[in-house]
mmCIF file of C-alpha atoms in Angstrom:
data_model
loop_
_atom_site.group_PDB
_atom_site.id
_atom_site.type_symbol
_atom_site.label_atom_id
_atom_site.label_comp_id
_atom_site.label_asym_id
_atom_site.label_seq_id
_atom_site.Cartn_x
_atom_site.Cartn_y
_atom_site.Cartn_z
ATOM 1 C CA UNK A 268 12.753 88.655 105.570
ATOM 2 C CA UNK A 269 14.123 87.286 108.946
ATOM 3 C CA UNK A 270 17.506 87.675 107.545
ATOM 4 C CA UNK A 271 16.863 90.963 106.758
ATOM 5 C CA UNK A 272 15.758 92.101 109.989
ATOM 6 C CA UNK A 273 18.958 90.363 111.782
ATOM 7 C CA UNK A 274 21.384 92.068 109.793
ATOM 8 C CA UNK A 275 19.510 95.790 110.565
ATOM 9 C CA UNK A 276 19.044 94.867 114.176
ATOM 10 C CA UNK A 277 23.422 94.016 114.009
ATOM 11 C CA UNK A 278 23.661 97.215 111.973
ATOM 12 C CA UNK A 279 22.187 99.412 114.884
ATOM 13 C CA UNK A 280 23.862 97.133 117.569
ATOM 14 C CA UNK A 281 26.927 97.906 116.652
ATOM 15 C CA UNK A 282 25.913 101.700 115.355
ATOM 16 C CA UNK A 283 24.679 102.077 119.188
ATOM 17 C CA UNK A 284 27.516 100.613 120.623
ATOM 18 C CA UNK A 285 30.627 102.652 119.160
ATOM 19 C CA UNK A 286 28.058 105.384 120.052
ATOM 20 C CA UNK A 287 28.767 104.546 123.331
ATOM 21 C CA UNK A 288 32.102 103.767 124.034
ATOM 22 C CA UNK A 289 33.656 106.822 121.326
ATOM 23 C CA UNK A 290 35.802 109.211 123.391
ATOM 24 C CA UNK A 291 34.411 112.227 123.419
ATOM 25 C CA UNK A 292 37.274 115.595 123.467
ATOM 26 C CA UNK A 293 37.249 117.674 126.795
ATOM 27 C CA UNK A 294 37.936 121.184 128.139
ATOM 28 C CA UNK A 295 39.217 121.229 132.129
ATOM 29 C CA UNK A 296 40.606 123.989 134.230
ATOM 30 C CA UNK A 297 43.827 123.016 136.379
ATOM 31 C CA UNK A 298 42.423 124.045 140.128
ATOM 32 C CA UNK A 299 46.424 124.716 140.511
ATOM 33 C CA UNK A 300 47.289 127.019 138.391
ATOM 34 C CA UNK A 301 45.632 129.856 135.444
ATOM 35 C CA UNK A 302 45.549 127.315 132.830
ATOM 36 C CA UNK A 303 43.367 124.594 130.875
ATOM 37 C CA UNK A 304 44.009 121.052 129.757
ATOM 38 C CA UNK A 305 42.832 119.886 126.577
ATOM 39 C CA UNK A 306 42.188 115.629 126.531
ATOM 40 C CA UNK A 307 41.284 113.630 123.378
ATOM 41 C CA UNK A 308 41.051 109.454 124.678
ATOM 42 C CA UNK A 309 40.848 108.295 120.758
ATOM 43 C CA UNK A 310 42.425 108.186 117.379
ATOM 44 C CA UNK A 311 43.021 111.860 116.577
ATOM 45 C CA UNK A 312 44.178 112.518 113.180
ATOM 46 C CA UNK A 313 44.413 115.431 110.317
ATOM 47 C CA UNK A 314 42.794 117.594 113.537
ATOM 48 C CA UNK A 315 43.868 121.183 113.572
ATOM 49 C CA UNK A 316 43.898 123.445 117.147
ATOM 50 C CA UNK A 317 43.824 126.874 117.146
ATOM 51 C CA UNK A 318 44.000 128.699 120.556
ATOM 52 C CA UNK A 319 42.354 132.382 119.648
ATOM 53 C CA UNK A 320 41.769 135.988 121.350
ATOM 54 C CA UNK A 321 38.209 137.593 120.889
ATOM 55 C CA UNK A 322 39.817 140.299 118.237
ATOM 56 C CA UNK A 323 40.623 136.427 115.689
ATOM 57 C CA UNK A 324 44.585 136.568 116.874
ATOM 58 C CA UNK A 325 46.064 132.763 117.087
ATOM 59 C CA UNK A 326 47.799 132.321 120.044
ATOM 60 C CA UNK A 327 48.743 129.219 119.077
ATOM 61 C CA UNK A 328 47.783 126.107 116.624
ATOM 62 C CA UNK A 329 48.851 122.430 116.356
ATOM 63 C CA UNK A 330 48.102 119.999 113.615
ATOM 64 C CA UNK A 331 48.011 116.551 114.444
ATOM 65 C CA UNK A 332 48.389 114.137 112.194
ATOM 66 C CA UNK A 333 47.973 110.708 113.829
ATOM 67 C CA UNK A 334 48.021 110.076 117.470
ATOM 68 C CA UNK A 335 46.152 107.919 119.584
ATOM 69 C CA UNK A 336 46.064 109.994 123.275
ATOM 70 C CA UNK A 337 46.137 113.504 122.567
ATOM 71 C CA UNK A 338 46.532 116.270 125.413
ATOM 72 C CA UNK A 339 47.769 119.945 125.945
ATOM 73 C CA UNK A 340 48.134 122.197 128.753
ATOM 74 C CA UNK A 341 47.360 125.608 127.877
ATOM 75 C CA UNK A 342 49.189 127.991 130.389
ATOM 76 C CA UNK A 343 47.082 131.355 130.385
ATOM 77 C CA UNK A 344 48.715 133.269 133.142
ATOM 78 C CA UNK A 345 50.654 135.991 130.952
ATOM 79 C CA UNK A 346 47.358 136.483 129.191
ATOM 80 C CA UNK A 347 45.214 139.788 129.699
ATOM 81 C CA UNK A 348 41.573 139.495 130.931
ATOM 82 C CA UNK A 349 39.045 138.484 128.306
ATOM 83 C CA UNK A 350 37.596 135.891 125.862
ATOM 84 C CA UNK A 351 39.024 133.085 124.144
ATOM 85 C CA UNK A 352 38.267 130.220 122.038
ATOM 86 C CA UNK A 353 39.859 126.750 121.233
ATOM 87 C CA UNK A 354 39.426 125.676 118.410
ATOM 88 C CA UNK A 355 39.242 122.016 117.188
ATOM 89 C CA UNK A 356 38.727 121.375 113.588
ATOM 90 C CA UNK A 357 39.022 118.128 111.378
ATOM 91 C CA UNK A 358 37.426 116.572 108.792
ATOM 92 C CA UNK A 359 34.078 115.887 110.079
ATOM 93 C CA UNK A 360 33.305 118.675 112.938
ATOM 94 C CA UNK A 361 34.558 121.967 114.491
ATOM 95 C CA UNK A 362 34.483 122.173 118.331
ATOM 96 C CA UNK A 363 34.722 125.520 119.814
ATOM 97 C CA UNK A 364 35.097 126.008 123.343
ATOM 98 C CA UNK A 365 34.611 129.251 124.891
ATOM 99 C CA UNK A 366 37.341 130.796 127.914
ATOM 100 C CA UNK A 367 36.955 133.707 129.647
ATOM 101 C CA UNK A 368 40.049 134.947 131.820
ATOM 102 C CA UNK A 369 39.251 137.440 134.876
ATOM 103 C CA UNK A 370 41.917 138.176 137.109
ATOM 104 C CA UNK A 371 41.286 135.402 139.906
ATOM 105 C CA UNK A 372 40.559 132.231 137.724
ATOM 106 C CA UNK A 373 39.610 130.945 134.026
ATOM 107 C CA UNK A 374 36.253 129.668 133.307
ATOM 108 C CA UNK A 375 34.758 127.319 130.736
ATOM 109 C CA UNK A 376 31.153 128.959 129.175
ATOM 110 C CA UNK A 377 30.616 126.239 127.015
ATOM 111 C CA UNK A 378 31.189 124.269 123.691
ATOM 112 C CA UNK A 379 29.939 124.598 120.538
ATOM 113 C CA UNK A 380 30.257 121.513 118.195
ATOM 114 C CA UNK A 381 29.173 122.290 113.818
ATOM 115 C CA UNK A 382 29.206 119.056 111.893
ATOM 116 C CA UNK A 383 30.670 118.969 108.783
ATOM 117 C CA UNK A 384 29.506 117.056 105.813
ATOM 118 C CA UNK A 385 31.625 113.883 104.816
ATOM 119 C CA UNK A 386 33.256 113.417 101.411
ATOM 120 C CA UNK A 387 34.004 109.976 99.797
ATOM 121 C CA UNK A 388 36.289 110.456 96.585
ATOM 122 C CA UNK A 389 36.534 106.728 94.412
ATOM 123 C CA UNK A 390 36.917 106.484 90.891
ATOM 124 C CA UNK A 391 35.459 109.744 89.589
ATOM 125 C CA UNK A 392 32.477 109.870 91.906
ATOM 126 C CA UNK A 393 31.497 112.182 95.199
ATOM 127 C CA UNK A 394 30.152 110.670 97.613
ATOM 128 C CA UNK A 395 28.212 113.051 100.326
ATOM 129 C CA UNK A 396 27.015 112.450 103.574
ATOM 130 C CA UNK A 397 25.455 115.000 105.997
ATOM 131 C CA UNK A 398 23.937 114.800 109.751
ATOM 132 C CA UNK A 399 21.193 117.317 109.939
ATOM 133 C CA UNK A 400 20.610 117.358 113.793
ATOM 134 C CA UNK A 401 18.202 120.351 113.668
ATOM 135 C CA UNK A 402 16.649 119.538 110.016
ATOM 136 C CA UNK A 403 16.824 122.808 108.708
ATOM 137 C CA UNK A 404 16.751 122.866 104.976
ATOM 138 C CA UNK A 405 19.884 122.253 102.971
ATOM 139 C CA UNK A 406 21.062 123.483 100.160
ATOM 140 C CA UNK A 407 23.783 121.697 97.788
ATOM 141 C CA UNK A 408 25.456 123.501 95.216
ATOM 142 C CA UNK A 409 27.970 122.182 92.432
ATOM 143 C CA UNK A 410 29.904 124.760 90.364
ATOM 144 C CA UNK A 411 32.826 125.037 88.437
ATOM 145 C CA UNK A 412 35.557 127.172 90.046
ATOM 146 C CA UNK A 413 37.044 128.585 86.589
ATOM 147 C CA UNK A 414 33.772 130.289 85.467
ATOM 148 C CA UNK A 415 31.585 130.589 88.928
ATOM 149 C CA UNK A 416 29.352 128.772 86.718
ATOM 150 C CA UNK A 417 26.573 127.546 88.541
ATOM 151 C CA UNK A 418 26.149 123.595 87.552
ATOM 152 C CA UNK A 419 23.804 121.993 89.875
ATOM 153 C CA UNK A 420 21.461 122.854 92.689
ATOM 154 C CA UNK A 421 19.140 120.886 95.129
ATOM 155 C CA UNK A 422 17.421 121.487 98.263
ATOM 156 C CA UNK A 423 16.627 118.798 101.220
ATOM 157 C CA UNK A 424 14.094 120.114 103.718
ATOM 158 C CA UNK A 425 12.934 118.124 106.513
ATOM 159 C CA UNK A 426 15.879 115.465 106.171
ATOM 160 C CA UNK A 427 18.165 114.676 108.891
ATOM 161 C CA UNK A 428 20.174 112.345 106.802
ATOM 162 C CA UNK A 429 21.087 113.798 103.441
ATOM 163 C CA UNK A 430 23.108 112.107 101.161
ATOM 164 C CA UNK A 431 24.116 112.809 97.751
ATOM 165 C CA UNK A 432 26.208 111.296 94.726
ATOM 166 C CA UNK A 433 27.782 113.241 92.517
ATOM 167 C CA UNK A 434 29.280 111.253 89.154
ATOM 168 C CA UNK A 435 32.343 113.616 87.307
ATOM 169 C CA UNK A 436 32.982 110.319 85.110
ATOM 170 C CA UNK A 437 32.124 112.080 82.241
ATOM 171 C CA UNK A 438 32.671 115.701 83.350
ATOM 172 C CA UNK A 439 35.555 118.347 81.436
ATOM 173 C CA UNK A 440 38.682 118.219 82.428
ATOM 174 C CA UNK A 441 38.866 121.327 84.940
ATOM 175 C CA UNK A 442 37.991 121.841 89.075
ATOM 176 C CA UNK A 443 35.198 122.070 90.500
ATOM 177 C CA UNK A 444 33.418 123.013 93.769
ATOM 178 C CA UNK A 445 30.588 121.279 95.628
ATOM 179 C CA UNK A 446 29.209 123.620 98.453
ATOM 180 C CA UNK A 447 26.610 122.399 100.877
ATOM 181 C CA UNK A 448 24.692 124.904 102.804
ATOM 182 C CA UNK A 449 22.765 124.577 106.374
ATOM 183 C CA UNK A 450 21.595 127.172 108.997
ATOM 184 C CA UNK A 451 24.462 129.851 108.855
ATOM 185 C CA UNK A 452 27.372 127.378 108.060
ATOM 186 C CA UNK A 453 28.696 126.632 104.571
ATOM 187 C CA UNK A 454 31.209 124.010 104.128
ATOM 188 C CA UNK A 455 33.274 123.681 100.512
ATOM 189 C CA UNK A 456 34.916 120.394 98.817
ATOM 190 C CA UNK A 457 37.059 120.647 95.739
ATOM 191 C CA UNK A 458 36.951 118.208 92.762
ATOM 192 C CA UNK A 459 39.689 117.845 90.166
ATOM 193 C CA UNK A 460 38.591 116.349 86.661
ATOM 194 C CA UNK A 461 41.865 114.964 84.758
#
């Protein structure tokens, strides 16, 4: 039992402490100039920018595939007054930040961050992990993309951890679609039987 309790107290040491010292990303104006600098201080890889106008036009988008310091100056001077959004997206959460341009300087409203649920693909089984901040009910959905055919369904409510396993060891040959739904997002991973 002792041992037990050592190894969870190690588990949540270590949980706690790279907690802590992760690198968070970061919006900053330049006080010099009309323009914003975007800083990631860790590994950033398979991460997509997008640097958008309020009517959805891309501006400009970057996918990085492995780097360890990541940052970008955005020069907004030729751009008209307005709203704008960047745009970071990888494999586990979306980060939006929110611009607005007025003729005498940029500002930055805020930052919206949507987590996204984690996939684990080994040996013909789905593994699913999702962190459900605001427990709101969620809603997990398996179906097979040829037919629309609806193949599994279960709801978590009241969970902030939800985890799932799907098994496809035995499934047809085909693809298939596991969609997991939460609040107003809805976030899709394919699965290909051979």
């Amino acid at each position: 039992m002792k041992k037990v309790i050592r190894t969870v107290a190690a588990v949540a040491l270590l949980f706690v402490s790279t907690s802590v010292l992760a690198k968070e990303p970061k919006l900053v104006t330049d006080e010099t100039s009309k323009s914003v600098v975007f800083e990631w201080e860790d590994n950033m890889a398979n991460t997509s920018l997008s640097f958008i106008d309020s009517e959805g036009n891309t501006i400009y988008s970057d996918y990085v595939t492995s780097v360890e310091d990541y940052a970008k100056k955005f020069n907004l001077e030729t751009l008209a007054v307005g709203d704008y959004y960047l745009i970071v997206d990888n494999t586990i959460r979306e980060i939006t930040y929110s611009i607005k341009i007025t003729k005498k300087d940029i500002l930055i409203l805020g930052e919206k961050e949507k987590v996204k649920p984690v996939f684990r693909k080994e040996e013909g089984v789905v593994y699913m992990n999702y962190l459900n901040v605001s427990k709101a009910p969620v809603e997990v959905f398996v179906y097979d993309s040829a037919t629309g055919r609806k193949l599994f369904r279960e709801t978590f409510e009241d969970e902030m951890a939800v985890a799932k396993v799907f098994n496809f060891k035995n499934a047809f040959e085909g693809e298939y679609s596991i969609v997991v739904k939460s609040d107003a997002d809805t976030f899709y991973e394919g699965v290909s039987v051979k």
